[in-house]
Amino acid sequence: MTKAGAIKLVVVLLPLGWRAMSSRELISAFWAAMQANDWERAATYLAPECVIDWPCSGERIVGAGDFAAIQARYPTNTGRWSFEVHRLVAEGDTVVSEVTVTDGEQSARVVAFSDVDGNHIVRQVEYWPSAYEPLPGREDLTRPTAR
C-alpha cells in the first residue's frame, strides 16, 4: 500500500541481450504474421489504439482489435491469403511497404506507409490502387509489366 504523494517504482526486467526491434524489423515481422494469416499476431505489432487509413475506399480502422477482425472477415474464396513483400524502405520511424496480396483468385497490390513508435505501429496508411488498362496511343512508348 502506498501513501498519498508517495512514488511507486516499477522495475521491468528484460532478458539478457534483449533489444527493441528496428522499424524495418517490426514491419517485416508484421508482414510475416500477415503471411501466416495469423491476424491476432499481426495485431500485436499495432499499438492498441493505432489508426489505419484506407484512402482509396475512404475507411479508417481504429484499434488493433478491429484490424484483426476486419482481416478475419475479409472475403476470400480460397480461405487463405498470401502476402509477397516486394520492397521495404525505412527512414527513421517510417517504413514504406510494397506488397502483393492474393488468395489465388483475386490479387491486389498495396503500398503502405507505417509510422512506428517503440515496438508498435501507431499509424498506417494503405493505398490499394485498382489495376486498369493502359490508354491507347502509347503502345510504342511502353512495355507491359506484371500486375
PDB file of C-alpha atoms in Angstrom:
ATOM      1  CA  MET A   1       0.000   0.000   0.000  1.00  0.00           C
ATOM      2  CA  THR A   2       1.335   3.432  -0.878  1.00  0.00           C
ATOM      3  CA  LYS A   3       0.634   6.630   0.977  1.00  0.00           C
ATOM      4  CA  ALA A   4      -0.742   9.690  -0.751  1.00  0.00           C
ATOM      5  CA  GLY A   5       2.065  11.546  -2.501  1.00  0.00           C
ATOM      6  CA  ALA A   6       4.384   8.516  -2.409  1.00  0.00           C
ATOM      7  CA  ILE A   7       6.107   7.473  -5.615  1.00  0.00           C
ATOM      8  CA  LYS A   8       5.593   3.901  -6.760  1.00  0.00           C
ATOM      9  CA  LEU A   9       8.581   2.406  -8.570  1.00  0.00           C
ATOM     10  CA  VAL A  10       8.005  -0.325 -11.128  1.00  0.00           C
ATOM     11  CA  VAL A  11      11.005  -2.282 -12.404  1.00  0.00           C
ATOM     12  CA  VAL A  12      10.741  -4.323 -15.588  1.00  0.00           C
ATOM     13  CA  LEU A  13      13.415  -6.950 -16.112  1.00  0.00           C
ATOM     14  CA  LEU A  14      14.193  -7.798 -19.712  1.00  0.00           C
ATOM     15  CA  PRO A  15      16.021 -10.907 -20.880  1.00  0.00           C
ATOM     16  CA  LEU A  16      19.769 -10.559 -21.308  1.00  0.00           C
ATOM     17  CA  GLY A  17      20.547  -9.393 -24.834  1.00  0.00           C
ATOM     18  CA  TRP A  18      17.039  -8.033 -25.423  1.00  0.00           C
ATOM     19  CA  ARG A  19      16.779  -5.044 -27.712  1.00  0.00           C
ATOM     20  CA  ALA A  20      13.967  -3.187 -29.351  1.00  0.00           C
ATOM     21  CA  MET A  21      13.310  -4.086 -32.970  1.00  0.00           C
ATOM     22  CA  SER A  22      14.192  -1.559 -35.622  1.00  0.00           C
ATOM     23  CA  SER A  23      11.283  -0.063 -37.539  1.00  0.00           C
ATOM     24  CA  ARG A  24      12.192  -2.218 -40.539  1.00  0.00           C
ATOM     25  CA  GLU A  25      12.347  -5.401 -38.417  1.00  0.00           C
ATOM     26  CA  LEU A  26       8.978  -4.590 -36.877  1.00  0.00           C
ATOM     27  CA  ILE A  27       7.303  -4.150 -40.258  1.00  0.00           C
ATOM     28  CA  SER A  28       8.956  -7.336 -41.563  1.00  0.00           C
ATOM     29  CA  ALA A  29       7.574  -9.217 -38.557  1.00  0.00           C
ATOM     30  CA  PHE A  30       4.115  -7.689 -39.162  1.00  0.00           C
ATOM     31  CA  TRP A  31       4.077  -8.898 -42.790  1.00  0.00           C
ATOM     32  CA  ALA A  32       5.340 -12.343 -41.705  1.00  0.00           C
ATOM     33  CA  ALA A  33       2.336 -12.619 -39.364  1.00  0.00           C
ATOM     34  CA  MET A  34       0.057 -11.491 -42.191  1.00  0.00           C
ATOM     35  CA  GLN A  35       1.610 -14.144 -44.487  1.00  0.00           C
ATOM     36  CA  ALA A  36       0.828 -16.753 -41.802  1.00  0.00           C
ATOM     37  CA  ASN A  37      -2.796 -15.468 -41.816  1.00  0.00           C
ATOM     38  CA  ASP A  38      -2.363 -15.010 -38.063  1.00  0.00           C
ATOM     39  CA  TRP A  39      -4.402 -11.827 -37.684  1.00  0.00           C
ATOM     40  CA  GLU A  40      -4.150 -11.788 -33.882  1.00  0.00           C
ATOM     41  CA  ARG A  41      -0.347 -11.996 -34.021  1.00  0.00           C
ATOM     42  CA  ALA A  42      -0.237  -9.284 -36.703  1.00  0.00           C
ATOM     43  CA  ALA A  43      -2.340  -7.091 -34.414  1.00  0.00           C
ATOM     44  CA  THR A  44       0.267  -7.399 -31.634  1.00  0.00           C
ATOM     45  CA  TYR A  45       2.577  -5.262 -33.764  1.00  0.00           C
ATOM     46  CA  LEU A  46      -0.027  -2.487 -33.712  1.00  0.00           C
ATOM     47  CA  ALA A  47      -0.479  -0.018 -30.875  1.00  0.00           C
ATOM     48  CA  PRO A  48      -3.785  -0.712 -29.076  1.00  0.00           C
ATOM     49  CA  GLU A  49      -5.329   2.494 -30.466  1.00  0.00           C
ATOM     50  CA  CYS A  50      -3.494   2.561 -33.796  1.00  0.00           C
ATOM     51  CA  VAL A  51      -5.089   4.278 -36.774  1.00  0.00           C
ATOM     52  CA  ILE A  52      -5.120   2.579 -40.169  1.00  0.00           C
ATOM     53  CA  ASP A  53      -6.424   4.577 -43.112  1.00  0.00           C
ATOM     54  CA  TRP A  54      -7.567   3.194 -46.458  1.00  0.00           C
ATOM     55  CA  PRO A  55      -7.846   6.424 -48.512  1.00  0.00           C
ATOM     56  CA  CYS A  56      -8.913   4.638 -51.723  1.00  0.00           C
ATOM     57  CA  SER A  57     -12.123   3.402 -50.041  1.00  0.00           C
ATOM     58  CA  GLY A  58     -12.429   6.248 -47.529  1.00  0.00           C
ATOM     59  CA  GLU A  59     -12.230   3.977 -44.464  1.00  0.00           C
ATOM     60  CA  ARG A  60     -10.429   4.265 -41.135  1.00  0.00           C
ATOM     61  CA  ILE A  61      -9.766   1.377 -38.746  1.00  0.00           C
ATOM     62  CA  VAL A  62      -9.101   2.383 -35.131  1.00  0.00           C
ATOM     63  CA  GLY A  63      -7.547  -0.150 -32.804  1.00  0.00           C
ATOM     64  CA  ALA A  64      -5.612  -3.392 -33.125  1.00  0.00           C
ATOM     65  CA  GLY A  65      -8.684  -5.476 -32.310  1.00  0.00           C
ATOM     66  CA  ASP A  66     -10.753  -4.013 -35.141  1.00  0.00           C
ATOM     67  CA  PHE A  67      -7.817  -4.532 -37.506  1.00  0.00           C
ATOM     68  CA  ALA A  68      -7.649  -8.246 -36.628  1.00  0.00           C
ATOM     69  CA  ALA A  69     -11.436  -8.562 -37.002  1.00  0.00           C
ATOM     70  CA  ILE A  70     -11.571  -6.921 -40.436  1.00  0.00           C
ATOM     71  CA  GLN A  71      -8.748  -9.164 -41.665  1.00  0.00           C
ATOM     72  CA  ALA A  72     -10.529 -12.280 -40.368  1.00  0.00           C
ATOM     73  CA  ARG A  73     -13.766 -11.426 -42.167  1.00  0.00           C
ATOM     74  CA  TYR A  74     -12.285 -10.116 -45.419  1.00  0.00           C
ATOM     75  CA  PRO A  75     -13.876 -12.168 -48.224  1.00  0.00           C
ATOM     76  CA  THR A  76     -11.864 -14.913 -49.891  1.00  0.00           C
ATOM     77  CA  ASN A  77     -12.977 -17.888 -51.990  1.00  0.00           C
ATOM     78  CA  THR A  78      -9.930 -19.985 -51.166  1.00  0.00           C
ATOM     79  CA  GLY A  79      -9.722 -19.404 -47.403  1.00  0.00           C
ATOM     80  CA  ARG A  80      -6.100 -18.249 -47.350  1.00  0.00           C
ATOM     81  CA  TRP A  81      -4.269 -15.047 -48.198  1.00  0.00           C
ATOM     82  CA  SER A  82      -0.658 -14.787 -49.386  1.00  0.00           C
ATOM     83  CA  PHE A  83       1.464 -11.661 -48.896  1.00  0.00           C
ATOM     84  CA  GLU A  84       4.545 -11.138 -51.071  1.00  0.00           C
ATOM     85  CA  VAL A  85       6.702  -8.259 -49.864  1.00  0.00           C
ATOM     86  CA  HIS A  86       8.446  -6.679 -52.845  1.00  0.00           C
ATOM     87  CA  ARG A  87      10.149  -3.843 -51.028  1.00  0.00           C
ATOM     88  CA  LEU A  88      10.561  -2.195 -47.631  1.00  0.00           C
ATOM     89  CA  VAL A  89      12.082   1.268 -47.404  1.00  0.00           C
ATOM     90  CA  ALA A  90      12.796   2.548 -43.907  1.00  0.00           C
ATOM     91  CA  GLU A  91      13.767   6.017 -42.815  1.00  0.00           C
ATOM     92  CA  GLY A  92      13.742   6.628 -39.104  1.00  0.00           C
ATOM     93  CA  ASP A  93      10.372   5.643 -37.672  1.00  0.00           C
ATOM     94  CA  THR A  94       8.590   5.437 -41.039  1.00  0.00           C
ATOM     95  CA  VAL A  95       8.592   2.346 -43.252  1.00  0.00           C
ATOM     96  CA  VAL A  96       7.086   2.082 -46.730  1.00  0.00           C
ATOM     97  CA  SER A  97       5.997  -1.385 -47.892  1.00  0.00           C
ATOM     98  CA  GLU A  98       5.093  -2.578 -51.372  1.00  0.00           C
ATOM     99  CA  VAL A  99       3.197  -5.863 -51.114  1.00  0.00           C
ATOM    100  CA  THR A 100       1.138  -8.088 -53.406  1.00  0.00           C
ATOM    101  CA  VAL A 101      -1.806  -9.763 -51.686  1.00  0.00           C
ATOM    102  CA  THR A 102      -3.634 -12.704 -53.258  1.00  0.00           C
ATOM    103  CA  ASP A 103      -5.873 -15.602 -52.358  1.00  0.00           C
ATOM    104  CA  GLY A 104      -5.052 -17.330 -55.654  1.00  0.00           C
ATOM    105  CA  GLU A 105      -8.172 -15.979 -57.363  1.00  0.00           C
ATOM    106  CA  GLN A 106      -8.052 -12.259 -56.649  1.00  0.00           C
ATOM    107  CA  SER A 107      -4.930 -10.158 -56.362  1.00  0.00           C
ATOM    108  CA  ALA A 108      -4.095  -6.607 -55.303  1.00  0.00           C
ATOM    109  CA  ARG A 109      -1.041  -4.533 -54.594  1.00  0.00           C
ATOM    110  CA  VAL A 110      -0.762  -2.325 -51.528  1.00  0.00           C
ATOM    111  CA  VAL A 111       1.629   0.499 -50.799  1.00  0.00           C
ATOM    112  CA  ALA A 112       1.625   1.103 -47.043  1.00  0.00           C
ATOM    113  CA  PHE A 113       3.214   3.902 -45.041  1.00  0.00           C
ATOM    114  CA  SER A 114       3.753   2.766 -41.444  1.00  0.00           C
ATOM    115  CA  ASP A 115       4.701   5.064 -38.565  1.00  0.00           C
ATOM    116  CA  VAL A 116       6.384   3.252 -35.685  1.00  0.00           C
ATOM    117  CA  ASP A 117       6.706   4.326 -32.066  1.00  0.00           C
ATOM    118  CA  GLY A 118       8.785   1.950 -29.959  1.00  0.00           C
ATOM    119  CA  ASN A 119       7.741  -1.593 -30.834  1.00  0.00           C
ATOM    120  CA  HIS A 120       4.342  -0.752 -32.315  1.00  0.00           C
ATOM    121  CA  ILE A 121       2.815   0.620 -35.476  1.00  0.00           C
ATOM    122  CA  VAL A 122       0.859   3.701 -34.387  1.00  0.00           C
ATOM    123  CA  ARG A 123      -0.425   4.774 -37.805  1.00  0.00           C
ATOM    124  CA  GLN A 124      -0.590   3.101 -41.178  1.00  0.00           C
ATOM    125  CA  VAL A 125      -1.886   4.498 -44.451  1.00  0.00           C
ATOM    126  CA  GLU A 126      -2.579   1.779 -47.034  1.00  0.00           C
ATOM    127  CA  TYR A 127      -3.128   2.604 -50.694  1.00  0.00           C
ATOM    128  CA  TRP A 128      -4.902  -0.205 -52.583  1.00  0.00           C
ATOM    129  CA  PRO A 129      -4.865   1.009 -56.210  1.00  0.00           C
ATOM    130  CA  SER A 130      -7.074  -0.674 -58.787  1.00  0.00           C
ATOM    131  CA  ALA A 131      -5.448  -2.067 -61.916  1.00  0.00           C
ATOM    132  CA  TYR A 132      -6.575  -0.558 -65.203  1.00  0.00           C
ATOM    133  CA  GLU A 133      -5.876  -0.979 -68.891  1.00  0.00           C
ATOM    134  CA  PRO A 134      -3.311   1.351 -70.460  1.00  0.00           C
ATOM    135  CA  LEU A 135      -4.618   4.240 -72.507  1.00  0.00           C
ATOM    136  CA  PRO A 136      -4.398   3.784 -76.270  1.00  0.00           C
ATOM    137  CA  GLY A 137      -1.800   5.591 -78.328  1.00  0.00           C
ATOM    138  CA  ARG A 138       1.314   4.947 -76.279  1.00  0.00           C
ATOM    139  CA  GLU A 139       1.988   1.270 -77.066  1.00  0.00           C
ATOM    140  CA  ASP A 140       5.140   2.269 -78.958  1.00  0.00           C
ATOM    141  CA  LEU A 141       6.498   4.047 -75.862  1.00  0.00           C
ATOM    142  CA  THR A 142       5.754   1.482 -73.147  1.00  0.00           C
ATOM    143  CA  ARG A 143       6.228  -2.194 -72.375  1.00  0.00           C
ATOM    144  CA  PRO A 144       3.842  -4.376 -70.380  1.00  0.00           C
ATOM    145  CA  THR A 145       4.745  -5.301 -66.813  1.00  0.00           C
ATOM    146  CA  ALA A 146       3.441  -7.935 -64.443  1.00  0.00           C
ATOM    147  CA  ARG A 147       0.466  -6.839 -62.365  1.00  0.00           C
TER     148      ARG A 147
END
